[in-house]
Amino acid sequence: QTGIIAQYSNLCIEEENLAEFVETFRNGKIKGINVTLPHKEQIIPLLDDINPRANSIGAVNCVLKTNSTLIGYNTDWYGFSMLLKSNGIHADDKSCLIVGAGGVSKSVVYSLIQSGVKSITITNRTLNKAGKLVDHFKKISHHTELTSIPLDITKIEQLNPNIIINCTSVGMSPDFSHTPLPDYPFHSRQILVDTIYNPLKTQLMKDAENGNAKTINGMDMFIYQGLASLDLWLRMDISNQVKYKGLKDHLTQKLS
């Protein structure tokens, strides 16, 4: 759509090879990288500088190289904020449950705090990790109540959150049949956001639809964070140049 001559490709980097790859990136021809699971936190000490928002979030998903200086950014929080906006979700004064406590969760918590949500509860298989995430964000959260609970269906049912957001990789291709909330009784007054976009409809989303909850997948978040990354790398306003619907339709068709 933009006529820009550029190449973007996948690189699979094992955790033990991350530091070596960062130095290769620093001295090579690659202009910028996105960072995905499980490196969003581990890459931070390997960079030269961190954008203030990414520093507050505690996770990096985009790195810009200027000469040989590597600067970490986070565009995931913006992607999630735009997901809420483009789907007409007004999160202010809502209670939210976040499933998972990794790098994506950090970006989502930051976005929700910016949106002015009433409360955020984080649940995770390892409760200690959820508690650390709560402690991290209490420093910047002045109006949003932050708590953590065990990943227990009964406790989540008692909580009865307005919005549930899956920030884990459970249910992602190829494990289509798995869900992080088995047997949870969704209802029509709830919204489920699954940050997974492949598959387009996870088992968790199917369960939520069976309970008449509104469901949203992670496609909008994925696209908006990617456009924001391009804005940084190319130093151009790519986000406002592309025809968003055509882009989303193209990706949706490829994943269908």
PDB file of N, CA and C in Angstrom, residues 1-7 234 236 238 241:
ATOM      1  N   GLN A   1       0.814  -1.216   0.000  1.00  0.00           N
ATOM      2  CA  GLN A   1       0.000   0.000   0.000  1.00  0.00           C
ATOM      3  C   GLN A   1       0.849   1.268   0.000  1.00  0.00           C
ATOM      4  N   THR A   2       2.002   1.237   0.626  1.00  0.00           N
ATOM      5  CA  THR A   2       2.804   2.462   0.790  1.00  0.00           C
ATOM      6  C   THR A   2       3.878   2.616  -0.274  1.00  0.00           C
ATOM      7  N   GLY A   3       4.187   1.552  -1.002  1.00  0.00           N
ATOM      8  CA  GLY A   3       5.233   1.618  -2.010  1.00  0.00           C
ATOM      9  C   GLY A   3       6.642   1.620  -1.427  1.00  0.00           C
ATOM     10  N   ILE A   4       6.767   1.325  -0.159  1.00  0.00           N
ATOM     11  CA  ILE A   4       8.088   1.292   0.488  1.00  0.00           C
ATOM     12  C   ILE A   4       8.767  -0.037   0.185  1.00  0.00           C
ATOM     13  N   ILE A   5      10.015   0.033  -0.230  1.00  0.00           N
ATOM     14  CA  ILE A   5      10.778  -1.177  -0.515  1.00  0.00           C
ATOM     15  C   ILE A   5      11.469  -1.609   0.775  1.00  0.00           C
ATOM     16  N   ALA A   6      10.940  -2.664   1.365  1.00  0.00           N
ATOM     17  CA  ALA A   6      11.496  -3.144   2.631  1.00  0.00           C
ATOM     18  C   ALA A   6      11.148  -4.607   2.802  1.00  0.00           C
ATOM     19  N   GLN A   7      11.888  -5.278   3.659  1.00  0.00           N
ATOM     20  CA  GLN A   7      11.652  -6.690   3.929  1.00  0.00           C
ATOM     21  C   GLN A   7      11.493  -6.900   5.425  1.00  0.00           C
ATOM     22  N   LEU A 234      10.750   3.632  10.320  1.00  0.00           N
ATOM     23  CA  LEU A 234      10.862   4.381   9.065  1.00  0.00           C
ATOM     24  C   LEU A 234      10.777   5.889   9.255  1.00  0.00           C
ATOM     25  N   MET A 236       8.231   7.672   9.696  1.00  0.00           N
ATOM     26  CA  MET A 236       7.146   8.146   8.837  1.00  0.00           C
ATOM     27  C   MET A 236       5.821   7.819   9.506  1.00  0.00           C
ATOM     28  N   ILE A 238       3.261   6.004   8.949  1.00  0.00           N
ATOM     29  CA  ILE A 238       2.699   4.891   8.183  1.00  0.00           C
ATOM     30  C   ILE A 238       1.265   4.594   8.624  1.00  0.00           C
ATOM     31  N   GLN A 241      -1.303   6.220   6.658  1.00  0.00           N
ATOM     32  CA  GLN A 241      -1.213   6.077   5.210  1.00  0.00           C
ATOM     33  C   GLN A 241      -1.899   4.817   4.704  1.00  0.00           C
TER      34      GLN A 241
END
